[in-house]
XYZ file of C-alpha atoms in Angstrom:
785
model
C -12.940 5.201 -9.694
C -12.493 1.343 -11.224
C -13.638 -1.282 -8.407
C -10.818 -3.334 -9.053
C -9.345 -0.348 -7.256
C -12.139 0.422 -4.745
C -12.100 -2.977 -4.348
C -8.587 -2.862 -2.963
C -8.574 0.333 -0.758
C -11.811 -1.124 0.905
C -9.859 -3.957 1.862
C -9.317 -5.261 5.381
C -5.008 -5.037 5.219
C -4.530 -7.729 7.326
C -7.251 -10.263 5.521
C -5.422 -9.488 2.130
C -5.188 -12.958 1.178
C -8.104 -13.939 2.195
C -10.470 -11.783 -0.718
C -11.488 -13.027 -3.838
C -8.154 -12.035 -6.230
C -9.810 -10.020 -8.742
C -7.210 -9.061 -10.674
C -5.907 -12.124 -11.599
C -9.109 -13.545 -12.117
C -9.489 -10.199 -14.667
C -5.875 -11.577 -16.193
C -7.664 -14.624 -16.623
C -10.551 -13.012 -18.573
C -8.641 -10.428 -20.337
C -6.648 -13.726 -22.062
C -9.491 -15.233 -22.989
C -11.100 -12.028 -24.612
C -7.705 -11.585 -26.469
C -8.182 -15.952 -27.863
C -12.101 -14.499 -29.161
C -10.358 -11.682 -30.809
C -7.556 -14.041 -33.193
C -9.973 -16.549 -33.645
C -13.016 -13.835 -34.622
C -11.875 -13.038 -38.577
C -12.586 -16.743 -38.298
C -15.638 -17.773 -37.174
C -18.972 -18.024 -39.102
C -20.696 -14.861 -38.733
C -24.365 -14.516 -36.908
C -26.200 -17.652 -35.329
C -29.361 -18.245 -34.393
C -30.450 -15.847 -32.048
C -29.083 -13.149 -34.031
C -31.417 -14.401 -36.843
C -34.443 -14.240 -34.270
C -33.936 -11.010 -33.226
C -33.840 -9.896 -37.330
C -36.821 -11.546 -37.977
C -38.352 -10.677 -34.591
C -41.565 -8.310 -36.047
C -42.357 -11.474 -37.940
C -41.474 -14.818 -35.665
C -41.668 -13.257 -32.162
C -44.022 -15.053 -31.629
C -42.210 -18.734 -31.516
C -40.246 -17.635 -28.195
C -43.748 -18.123 -26.695
C -43.317 -21.708 -27.103
C -40.418 -22.693 -25.538
C -41.407 -24.431 -22.136
C -38.698 -23.157 -19.459
C -39.484 -26.579 -17.571
C -39.302 -28.786 -20.617
C -35.835 -30.777 -20.835
C -34.897 -30.339 -24.449
C -35.589 -26.439 -23.688
C -33.133 -24.094 -25.585
C -32.988 -21.813 -22.713
C -32.009 -25.082 -20.394
C -29.254 -26.397 -22.856
C -27.607 -23.345 -23.292
C -26.934 -23.297 -19.519
C -22.869 -22.700 -19.983
C -22.406 -23.736 -15.891
C -23.912 -26.018 -13.456
C -22.821 -25.196 -10.082
C -22.740 -28.211 -7.277
C -22.347 -28.357 -3.595
C -19.567 -31.978 -2.901
C -18.595 -32.742 0.570
C -14.549 -33.744 0.763
C -12.933 -34.390 3.705
C -15.921 -33.520 6.015
C -16.051 -29.891 4.536
C -18.565 -28.247 2.019
C -17.118 -27.120 -1.277
C -18.609 -26.052 -4.485
C -17.600 -27.401 -8.102
C -18.057 -25.120 -11.516
C -18.819 -27.567 -14.485
C -18.300 -26.073 -17.897
C -20.956 -27.673 -20.249
C -19.494 -26.223 -23.051
C -15.798 -27.000 -22.964
C -16.052 -28.525 -26.859
C -16.904 -24.571 -27.768
C -13.679 -22.520 -29.116
C -11.659 -21.078 -26.019
C -13.574 -23.457 -24.334
C -9.836 -24.736 -22.499
C -9.425 -20.849 -21.434
C -13.182 -21.054 -19.981
C -12.486 -24.325 -17.911
C -9.491 -22.581 -16.404
C -11.404 -19.334 -15.709
C -14.151 -21.625 -13.506
C -11.651 -23.673 -11.776
C -9.737 -20.436 -9.924
C -13.114 -18.789 -9.904
C -14.355 -22.158 -7.741
C -11.334 -21.596 -5.740
C -11.478 -17.990 -5.304
C -15.208 -18.595 -4.128
C -14.052 -21.915 -1.894
C -11.283 -20.035 -0.110
C -13.514 -16.798 1.217
C -16.752 -19.111 2.052
C -14.336 -20.863 4.510
C -12.558 -17.959 5.623
C -15.773 -15.956 6.326
C -17.195 -18.995 8.294
C -14.056 -19.201 10.088
C -14.744 -15.860 11.818
C -18.399 -16.118 12.054
C -17.362 -19.010 14.069
C -14.721 -17.064 16.281
C -17.306 -14.092 16.887
C -20.375 -16.114 17.655
C -17.675 -17.685 20.545
C -16.609 -14.034 21.762
C -20.497 -13.232 21.566
C -20.452 -16.360 24.339
C -17.922 -14.436 26.434
C -19.247 -11.373 26.439
C -22.770 -12.327 27.065
C -21.235 -13.861 30.659
C -19.612 -10.877 31.288
C -22.729 -8.922 30.652
C -24.502 -11.281 33.285
C -21.940 -11.065 35.614
C -21.690 -6.974 35.089
C -25.681 -6.477 35.460
C -25.770 -8.408 38.717
C -22.130 -6.739 40.006
C -24.387 -3.254 39.192
C -27.000 -4.403 41.149
C -25.268 -5.496 44.489
C -22.926 -1.774 44.313
C -26.305 0.447 43.111
C -29.100 -1.344 45.668
C -31.933 -0.378 42.812
C -35.401 -0.600 45.226
C -37.630 -2.616 44.037
C -36.530 -5.816 43.208
C -38.371 -8.881 44.416
C -38.645 -12.006 42.341
C -38.231 -16.001 42.250
C -34.956 -16.372 40.360
C -36.877 -20.292 39.929
C -39.350 -19.386 37.779
C -36.944 -17.536 36.396
C -34.723 -19.677 35.577
C -37.620 -21.988 33.849
C -38.642 -19.577 31.581
C -35.247 -18.204 30.115
C -34.691 -21.691 29.357
C -37.491 -21.899 27.694
C -36.852 -18.993 25.840
C -33.866 -20.383 24.661
C -34.870 -23.515 23.029
C -37.664 -21.243 21.020
C -35.244 -19.184 19.876
C -32.900 -21.961 18.954
C -35.645 -23.157 17.368
C -36.199 -20.722 15.908
C -33.299 -19.645 13.845
C -32.846 -23.256 12.992
C -36.124 -23.387 10.858
C -35.126 -19.747 9.170
C -31.515 -21.164 8.515
C -30.842 -22.021 5.230
C -29.708 -25.596 4.568
C -26.110 -24.933 2.729
C -25.867 -22.871 6.294
C -28.079 -24.516 8.796
C -25.044 -26.892 10.216
C -22.467 -23.839 10.570
C -25.460 -21.989 12.809
C -26.324 -24.628 14.992
C -24.323 -23.688 17.451
C -25.002 -19.515 17.828
C -29.379 -20.194 17.236
C -29.560 -19.588 20.531
C -28.068 -16.379 20.870
C -28.918 -14.359 17.504
C -26.956 -12.011 19.177
C -25.178 -11.135 22.185
C -28.027 -11.136 24.680
C -28.161 -7.808 26.992
C -29.265 -10.132 29.918
C -29.867 -14.049 29.794
C -32.599 -12.551 32.387
C -32.913 -8.553 31.465
C -35.787 -5.934 32.217
C -39.063 -6.514 31.487
C -39.387 -4.905 27.830
C -36.209 -8.099 26.994
C -39.735 -9.885 25.876
C -40.552 -7.111 23.370
C -37.039 -6.861 21.619
C -36.864 -10.449 21.830
C -40.608 -10.793 19.592
C -38.711 -8.532 17.562
C -36.013 -10.544 16.325
C -37.455 -13.778 16.591
C -40.173 -15.125 14.237
C -41.421 -17.554 16.142
C -41.459 -16.210 19.631
C -44.979 -14.476 17.442
C -46.413 -17.288 17.174
C -46.463 -17.763 20.675
C -49.144 -17.056 22.672
C -48.377 -13.880 25.373
C -46.865 -14.939 28.913
C -47.974 -13.069 31.683
C -45.093 -10.254 32.402
C -43.528 -9.884 36.169
C -44.788 -6.705 37.551
C -41.309 -4.539 38.657
C -38.029 -5.008 37.854
C -36.534 -9.042 36.919
C -33.112 -8.448 37.443
C -29.920 -10.942 36.715
C -29.745 -13.830 39.277
C -26.848 -13.032 41.507
C -25.819 -16.085 42.218
C -23.621 -15.677 39.179
C -21.306 -13.651 41.675
C -20.462 -16.703 42.970
C -18.782 -17.964 40.310
C -16.867 -15.113 39.335
C -13.352 -13.171 40.183
C -12.150 -9.928 38.682
C -8.618 -10.012 36.448
C -6.041 -8.309 37.051
C -6.033 -6.943 33.927
C -4.113 -3.407 34.318
C -0.182 -4.046 34.080
C 1.725 -2.159 36.690
C 5.231 -2.887 38.627
C 2.564 -4.723 41.196
C 1.037 -7.275 39.192
C 4.926 -7.762 37.806
C 5.797 -8.422 40.951
C 3.206 -10.531 41.714
C 3.347 -12.596 38.050
C 7.154 -13.319 39.683
C 5.987 -14.494 42.658
C 2.967 -16.314 40.844
C 0.688 -15.137 42.925
C -3.117 -15.491 41.075
C -3.953 -13.267 38.922
C -7.606 -13.016 40.173
C -8.791 -11.223 43.610
C -12.182 -11.909 45.035
C -14.924 -9.099 43.725
C -14.971 -5.584 46.151
C -18.392 -4.450 45.454
C -17.636 -0.426 45.414
C -18.325 1.859 42.754
C -14.588 2.545 41.768
C -14.937 -1.276 40.475
C -17.700 -0.431 39.137
C -16.820 2.191 37.071
C -13.653 0.180 35.731
C -15.689 -2.713 34.559
C -17.968 -0.707 33.034
C -14.724 0.912 31.347
C -13.558 -2.281 29.987
C -16.324 -4.013 28.783
C -16.716 -1.044 26.687
C -13.867 -1.012 25.112
C -14.296 -5.208 24.715
C -17.603 -4.237 22.927
C -16.055 -1.548 20.976
C -13.414 -3.941 19.626
C -15.981 -6.545 18.756
C -18.259 -4.537 17.378
C -15.227 -3.025 14.562
C -14.907 -6.889 13.845
C -18.141 -6.976 13.329
C -18.217 -4.445 10.873
C -15.218 -5.497 8.993
C -16.984 -8.839 8.589
C -20.336 -7.573 7.059
C -17.462 -5.285 4.163
C -15.774 -8.412 3.656
C -18.568 -10.471 3.162
C -20.226 -7.945 0.883
C -17.070 -6.480 -1.133
C -16.340 -10.067 -2.122
C -19.754 -11.010 -3.102
C -19.824 -8.180 -5.462
C -16.585 -9.155 -6.597
C -17.908 -12.093 -7.721
C -21.073 -10.774 -9.426
C -18.925 -8.244 -11.261
C -16.645 -10.872 -12.613
C -19.505 -12.574 -13.801
C -20.601 -10.096 -15.470
C -17.537 -9.333 -17.237
C -17.248 -13.149 -18.405
C -21.013 -12.889 -19.389
C -19.660 -9.679 -21.577
C -16.971 -10.778 -23.241
C -18.433 -14.383 -23.976
C -21.804 -13.687 -24.641
C -23.433 -16.077 -22.401
C -25.436 -15.807 -19.335
C -23.568 -17.494 -16.732
C -23.532 -15.503 -13.841
C -27.022 -15.428 -12.972
C -27.051 -18.905 -12.085
C -23.418 -18.601 -9.961
C -24.817 -15.479 -8.306
C -27.493 -18.159 -6.842
C -25.184 -20.354 -6.052
C -23.304 -17.140 -3.992
C -26.449 -16.519 -2.168
C -27.499 -19.886 -0.912
C -24.097 -20.228 0.245
C -22.587 -19.721 3.748
C -21.372 -16.165 2.284
C -24.768 -15.109 1.085
C -27.072 -15.948 3.467
C -25.837 -16.268 6.539
C -26.975 -13.129 8.887
C -25.775 -13.747 12.374
C -23.324 -10.935 11.641
C -25.912 -8.718 11.283
C -28.249 -9.793 13.814
C -24.915 -9.950 16.055
C -24.535 -6.006 14.877
C -28.227 -5.032 15.962
C -27.899 -6.922 19.660
C -24.588 -5.019 19.795
C -25.663 -1.879 19.260
C -28.787 -2.242 21.575
C -26.634 -3.567 24.608
C -24.015 -0.801 23.952
C -26.824 1.890 23.947
C -28.583 0.981 26.492
C -26.037 -0.447 29.335
C -22.621 2.251 28.405
C -24.625 5.268 27.247
C -27.745 5.856 29.284
C -29.577 4.830 26.371
C -28.305 8.038 23.974
C -28.646 6.458 20.438
C -26.521 9.234 19.041
C -24.059 9.216 21.956
C -23.976 5.968 21.687
C -23.054 5.228 17.814
C -20.925 7.864 17.777
C -18.480 5.283 20.318
C -19.106 2.741 18.351
C -18.990 4.224 15.118
C -16.304 7.131 14.788
C -16.227 9.718 11.995
C -13.432 8.993 9.730
C -10.972 11.576 10.301
C -10.812 14.466 8.084
C -7.986 15.892 5.960
C -8.078 19.677 6.647
C -6.610 22.725 5.195
C -5.745 24.567 7.975
C -3.518 21.730 8.966
C -1.326 21.673 5.233
C -2.140 25.025 5.419
C -0.124 25.596 8.596
C 2.712 23.076 7.816
C 3.572 25.217 4.612
C 3.387 28.320 6.692
C 5.943 27.021 9.158
C 7.828 25.538 6.951
C 8.675 28.304 5.297
C 8.904 30.241 8.561
C 11.966 27.561 8.729
C 13.486 28.036 5.120
C 13.697 31.536 5.698
C 14.998 31.720 9.109
C 17.822 29.032 7.774
C 18.933 31.792 4.909
C 18.714 34.249 7.528
C 21.435 32.931 9.984
C 23.595 32.019 7.053
C 23.630 35.094 5.935
C 24.498 36.958 9.719
C 27.008 34.545 9.506
C 28.853 35.304 6.088
C 27.888 39.263 6.174
C 29.393 39.573 10.354
C 32.462 37.129 9.751
C 30.873 35.667 13.266
C 33.273 32.554 11.893
C 36.727 34.039 11.821
C 35.530 35.689 15.208
C 37.509 34.973 18.582
C 34.166 33.824 20.789
C 33.530 31.186 17.520
C 35.042 28.603 19.740
C 33.223 29.816 23.115
C 29.895 29.728 21.249
C 30.658 26.536 20.060
C 30.930 24.685 23.467
C 28.599 26.202 24.754
C 25.599 27.671 22.771
C 25.620 25.073 19.999
C 25.357 21.915 22.044
C 22.323 23.356 23.449
C 20.630 24.427 20.230
C 21.666 21.055 18.808
C 18.996 19.134 20.648
C 16.433 20.683 19.342
C 17.844 19.715 16.168
C 18.028 15.990 16.560
C 14.201 16.328 17.712
C 13.545 18.224 14.783
C 15.047 15.802 12.278
C 13.951 12.805 13.957
C 10.305 14.280 13.332
C 11.063 14.868 10.502
C 11.934 11.015 9.342
C 9.066 9.749 10.829
C 6.580 11.720 9.019
C 8.430 10.432 5.840
C 8.065 6.864 7.597
C 4.014 7.608 7.958
C 3.441 9.023 4.164
C 5.572 5.740 2.690
C 3.532 3.457 4.804
C 0.208 4.835 3.969
C 1.326 4.911 0.358
C 2.656 0.976 0.302
C -0.569 0.670 2.788
C 1.071 -0.530 5.775
C -1.038 -0.424 8.649
C 0.762 1.471 11.111
C -2.201 3.547 13.403
C -3.464 -0.883 13.732
C 0.160 -1.753 15.180
C 0.934 0.639 17.100
C -2.747 0.957 18.693
C -3.439 4.120 17.920
C -7.005 4.747 18.921
C -8.832 5.188 16.092
C -8.919 8.613 15.181
C -6.113 10.024 17.158
C -3.298 8.825 15.021
C -1.376 12.080 13.401
C -1.045 11.666 9.538
C 2.054 12.946 7.984
C 0.960 16.288 7.611
C 0.296 16.792 11.443
C 3.750 15.507 12.094
C 5.346 17.521 9.828
C 3.226 21.314 11.162
C 4.853 19.765 14.499
C 8.675 19.694 13.377
C 8.625 22.819 11.577
C 6.420 24.452 14.574
C 9.955 23.453 16.803
C 12.792 24.178 13.514
C 11.193 27.546 13.665
C 11.026 28.582 17.129
C 14.479 27.351 17.761
C 16.037 29.129 14.847
C 14.353 32.477 15.735
C 15.356 31.853 19.427
C 19.254 31.164 17.804
C 18.829 34.597 15.615
C 17.742 36.119 18.449
C 20.776 35.416 20.533
C 23.384 36.256 18.150
C 21.473 39.721 17.499
C 21.199 40.003 21.430
C 24.769 39.006 21.335
C 26.805 41.844 18.538
C 24.022 44.323 19.633
C 25.504 47.446 21.821
C 22.128 47.592 23.627
C 21.677 44.122 24.677
C 25.214 43.021 25.147
C 25.537 43.650 28.499
C 22.945 41.039 29.675
C 24.902 38.168 28.224
C 22.760 36.094 31.245
C 19.189 36.650 29.691
C 20.903 36.297 26.179
C 21.543 32.938 27.350
C 18.716 31.665 28.570
C 16.669 31.800 25.344
C 17.116 28.429 24.997
C 16.230 27.230 28.353
C 12.987 29.051 27.873
C 12.439 27.055 24.620
C 13.254 23.290 26.595
C 10.481 24.539 29.412
C 7.961 25.820 26.523
C 8.342 21.962 25.071
C 7.939 20.978 28.095
C 4.832 22.220 28.765
C 3.615 22.094 25.661
C 4.590 18.072 26.678
C 2.607 17.753 29.315
C 0.227 19.880 28.764
C -2.992 18.575 30.277
C -6.205 20.669 27.715
C -7.416 18.842 24.565
C -5.429 21.170 22.326
C -2.356 20.101 20.239
C -2.926 16.217 19.543
C -3.375 15.930 23.111
C -4.248 11.903 22.801
C -1.218 11.540 21.216
C 0.993 13.623 23.486
C -0.543 11.176 26.150
C 0.558 8.276 23.610
C 3.644 9.164 23.685
C 4.438 9.667 27.501
C 2.342 7.067 28.365
C 5.398 4.527 26.028
C 8.325 6.918 27.757
C 7.279 6.701 31.271
C 7.205 2.151 30.135
C 10.140 3.030 28.985
C 12.105 4.581 31.522
C 10.371 1.919 34.123
C 11.236 -1.269 32.450
C 10.880 -4.298 33.256
C 8.124 -3.788 35.471
C 5.532 -3.243 32.334
C 4.137 -5.684 29.979
C 6.295 -5.222 26.701
C 4.027 -4.007 23.964
C 5.070 -2.677 20.400
C 4.935 0.401 20.855
C 7.773 0.643 23.954
C 9.974 -1.537 22.692
C 9.769 0.714 19.732
C 10.265 3.701 20.738
C 13.010 2.380 23.045
C 14.750 1.714 20.150
C 14.107 5.631 18.855
C 15.345 6.605 21.818
C 18.631 4.454 21.023
C 19.554 6.305 18.515
C 19.128 9.766 20.402
C 21.921 9.088 22.883
C 23.794 12.715 21.815
C 20.432 14.521 22.655
C 20.345 12.907 25.965
C 23.589 13.978 26.490
C 22.573 17.291 25.396
C 19.920 17.137 28.101
C 22.762 16.677 30.633
C 24.571 19.598 29.034
C 21.703 21.962 29.719
C 21.577 20.542 34.274
C 25.184 21.362 34.075
C 25.463 24.561 32.372
C 22.531 26.424 34.153
C 21.926 24.221 37.200
C 25.676 25.186 37.795
C 25.617 28.881 36.902
C 28.350 28.721 33.679
C 25.252 30.944 31.765
C 26.611 33.750 33.399
C 29.929 33.647 32.164
C 29.017 31.894 28.984
C 31.794 29.237 29.888
C 31.758 25.535 30.023
C 33.251 23.916 33.155
C 31.304 20.840 33.382
C 33.457 18.502 30.760
C 35.861 19.090 33.830
C 33.808 17.378 36.689
C 34.088 13.985 37.511
C 30.317 13.885 38.277
C 29.660 14.720 35.004
C 32.070 12.464 33.375
C 30.354 9.669 35.244
C 26.376 10.326 33.985
C 28.202 11.264 30.379
C 28.641 7.424 30.786
C 24.791 6.682 32.013
C 22.924 8.899 30.248
C 24.247 7.351 26.787
C 23.865 3.534 28.519
C 20.463 4.466 29.829
C 18.274 3.682 26.615
C 20.060 0.023 25.770
C 19.633 -0.599 29.408
C 15.940 -0.026 28.974
C 16.059 -1.575 25.564
C 18.391 -4.805 27.231
C 15.391 -4.634 29.937
C 12.701 -5.053 28.251
C 14.408 -8.055 25.884
C 14.667 -9.742 29.531
C 11.084 -9.185 30.833
C 9.865 -10.910 27.032
C 12.277 -13.879 27.579
C 10.565 -14.608 30.995
C 7.486 -14.412 29.583
C 7.660 -15.632 26.095
C 10.628 -18.529 26.957
C 11.746 -17.161 23.397
C 15.616 -17.929 23.370
C 15.605 -15.005 20.344
C 14.568 -12.500 23.127
C 17.982 -13.470 24.934
C 20.112 -13.091 21.595
C 18.569 -9.779 20.766
C 19.633 -8.655 24.700
C 22.855 -9.535 23.605
C 22.838 -7.528 21.093
C 21.729 -4.681 23.351
C 24.697 -5.700 25.708
C 27.690 -5.786 23.111
C 26.422 -2.461 22.016
C 26.781 -1.206 25.761
C 30.237 -2.452 26.317
C 30.884 -0.258 22.634
C 29.189 2.931 23.840
C 30.941 2.983 26.603
C 34.295 2.124 25.452
C 33.451 4.937 23.077
C 33.017 7.157 25.533
C 36.084 6.229 27.786
C 38.543 6.393 24.586
C 37.050 9.883 23.832
C 37.491 11.359 27.675
C 41.040 9.308 28.340
C 42.455 8.684 25.136
C 45.254 6.189 24.786
C 45.898 3.895 22.059
C 44.695 1.048 24.375
C 41.566 2.260 24.742
C 41.231 3.357 21.207
C 42.062 -0.546 20.501
C 39.468 -2.048 22.659
C 37.037 0.787 21.339
C 37.355 -0.594 17.852
C 37.305 -4.282 18.219
C 33.570 -4.308 20.403
C 32.849 -1.538 18.053
C 32.777 -3.463 15.330
C 31.432 -6.774 16.778
C 28.546 -4.876 17.719
C 28.248 -2.703 14.524
C 27.803 -6.430 12.456
C 25.985 -8.287 15.115
C 23.543 -5.812 14.448
C 23.517 -4.896 11.389
C 22.931 -8.684 10.838
C 19.835 -8.577 13.211
C 18.614 -5.666 11.581
C 18.589 -7.535 8.219
C 17.074 -11.244 9.522
C 15.107 -10.530 12.588
C 14.037 -6.791 12.186
C 13.577 -6.670 8.387
C 13.557 -10.178 7.455
C 15.539 -10.111 4.831
C 18.358 -12.201 3.395
C 16.493 -15.327 3.190
C 18.087 -17.186 0.377
C 15.578 -19.409 -0.154
C 12.883 -16.822 -0.762
C 11.787 -16.630 -4.333
C 12.911 -12.906 -4.127
C 16.085 -14.009 -3.856
C 18.060 -12.520 -0.700
C 15.082 -10.623 0.420
C 11.883 -12.438 1.568
C 8.869 -13.970 -0.319
C 6.450 -11.178 0.079
C 7.770 -6.872 -0.403
C 5.721 -4.687 -0.195
C 7.879 -2.159 -2.262
C 7.666 -3.009 -5.833
C 11.247 -2.377 -7.022
C 13.684 -5.195 -5.379
C 16.998 -2.089 -5.424
C 15.037 -0.440 -2.738
C 15.394 -3.318 -0.469
C 19.344 -4.196 -1.268
C 19.923 -0.018 -1.056
C 18.444 0.156 1.933
C 20.862 -2.515 3.481
C 23.800 -1.021 1.826
C 23.167 1.787 3.500
C 22.430 0.858 6.944
C 25.520 -0.818 6.636
C 27.497 2.204 5.868
C 25.626 3.790 8.313
C 26.134 1.511 11.281
C 29.995 2.139 11.101
C 29.684 5.349 10.572
C 30.006 5.915 14.565
C 33.412 4.442 14.082
C 34.853 7.640 13.226
C 35.539 8.336 16.467
C 37.351 5.703 17.107
C 39.534 6.011 14.093
C 40.242 9.784 14.218
C 40.020 10.641 10.468
C 41.384 14.380 9.590
C 38.045 16.229 9.325
C 38.639 20.359 8.703
C 35.425 20.571 11.472
C 35.316 21.488 14.478
C 34.489 18.451 17.456
C 30.971 19.417 18.641
C 30.201 19.503 14.551
C 31.577 16.191 13.595
C 29.802 14.163 16.684
C 26.330 16.488 15.381
C 26.695 15.025 11.756
C 27.373 11.727 13.083
C 24.434 11.687 15.716
C 22.355 13.091 12.407
C 23.610 10.360 10.435
C 22.348 7.551 13.292
C 18.880 9.184 13.037
C 18.521 9.272 9.611
C 19.616 5.272 9.665
C 16.698 4.988 12.199
C 14.179 6.440 9.858
C 15.561 3.765 7.227
C 15.033 1.082 9.357
C 11.513 2.379 11.055
C 9.929 2.050 7.568
C 11.007 -1.694 6.788
C 10.603 -2.879 10.485
C 6.861 -2.179 10.198
C 6.184 -3.191 6.661
C 7.500 -6.691 8.371
C 5.422 -6.312 11.143
C 2.642 -5.105 9.165
C 3.175 -8.671 6.852
C 3.547 -10.913 9.781
C -0.015 -8.968 10.768
C -1.077 -9.965 7.287
C 0.299 -13.752 7.506
C -1.668 -15.013 10.823
C -4.271 -13.071 9.492
C -4.658 -10.313 13.163
C -7.201 -7.700 12.380
C -8.101 -7.297 16.358
C -6.260 -6.244 19.594
C -6.989 -8.588 21.841
C -8.749 -6.848 24.975
C -9.065 -8.129 28.498
C -12.075 -8.850 29.755
C -13.080 -7.931 33.502
C -14.374 -11.167 35.223
C -13.255 -14.621 35.151
C -15.843 -17.455 35.549
C -14.378 -20.780 37.650
C -15.406 -22.990 34.772
C -12.966 -20.908 32.547
C -10.297 -22.083 34.953
C -11.375 -25.719 34.921
C -10.821 -25.250 31.191
C -7.316 -24.481 31.315
C -6.243 -26.912 34.148
């Protein structure tokens, strides 16, 4: 693989704009190379260095007489560039002076070095800012660890604790001063100003007053401490001072209905410390997650520094090769002396985080601790591919068998056809809706990966647990094969004289399949992607309990998916009616004659939109963003349209038809506009991609215009239920087709919605989730005030 492709593949997706633009610099060098090829026949062949090479056997000793330190030395005079550090507007920049601009093609090289300097200064500035961020976070985690250790002492009450806190604090102050002096002496002059703040904390300190072996660890990491005379060590354990707990309160970071109600009533979110083992376990879990997330950030920062340094080295070697110069040595010396190349704060922080995590969160088991901090990359397994293909083949074969049986036995012409469409078809259509939605989601994942949309980060999946498109296809084809096998079994038992008498048993097949699916979904054992199943159930519970839980992207994304599954919810309602009231014993559908069923027919259709509406209200209350209010209005109009369409389908009548059509048209227009402008970020007439947006992941613009047109067409497909076009299909079949088109529309919406979210993260360089910390210090409240 060429370096350019490898460089792009290893970038942090949300930091793409902050990396060196390797491709553009390579393009500039290609233009320079093209110019060199055009003027090559006019150039005088040979040169001074070539002649020395030809005569090296006779006059090679002449090279020894050139003094490298002489001002008139050929080596000095032949240097093509001079790199200087300048200060402008209080910030440090690097500028390259090209000393051979009079040569042919010099203007091309001037443009190249000007752009090279811009790229390097951008990278160096970004890296410096990010390092300062992680050092601030290191301070916060350091305080959290002090409180944790003190909290642990109060809970576990370990024996043998006896120390003088005043002596301990004096010793800590001297250690911090010595550590600051050591780092100040060891830091390069170019990076010293940026690292003064971080000098006294080499990394996250496990505790400023750790156990007796803390001195040994500090001696290994701080050079100046090695020269200090050894201090007598106190015997026993030197725990963290418990006074820190006097300035600490517990953060109520768990989002729950109770915390939401407290927030509405403006009850303080901080609680007094309660020293129990349960609280200690919760604190340790929270800090464990915070350390893992912090370590991942450090790893990505280290990768960012390494990749960009390597990219500058590669591009300068290409420049030297094209121009037969030796500029890379001078430029890379500047890179190595810059903050990007000389700063070692991130490496030291990583070492200290590893030490702290292994000691405090994995019981000194290094292998266990490193497996948590550095989870293994997810591997593609061949058995997943094989199983997916196997179930896909089974589903295809069952579809063909079903078509052939229907055609051979002329089931569509039989007398029981209408009764079958009114009873069994709605039961089995539920699985069709679910399988189609899963297939669309698998297609989404495939294209998200193809166009490098970081869907795992956006949804907040735990590292290594996100499902790929193969796994989703495996589940969808497996469920589809089971459903089709159930349909074939039902038809076979219905037509077989030996089993024809057991009508009640044949009718129970769909119910058994639903129960089997629910059992798999709630199965507590670590099989069949338990992490993903529980993540789905958690988000589903948050949607049901809206607005009592804080709204996150996975929650409202799932709620939007549920709004496209209205017909599936109505199928579930039919399951309850059909089996609960005993209609399955006689294969009769008396549900539609029930007032209770008709009432819930409205309620079930409205519930997904109502959940989404309440989520908008929650976000409006928290964020005070009027856009969320208009988004809620969109769902309110949709609820009105759904209710009126349902009322028309039940009551009929020209009045209901006109009102339902008008409200449905208004809701569809509003929703379509919202899809394009807010969810997809399109229809920007001032964009450089007219009527789209500035940044597009799909290279072909016609894809976006085609998706917009298809979205409009499928949005208005529901109007067929009001307009009553003459279609030679059973009403249940027509309803199923329209519902399937809505699921397909939702699948198209999913891709562009997440693409827009990803580009927003890229624009804000947002590559990490914020992890709430368990303790709150009193001085933090003072700062907020």
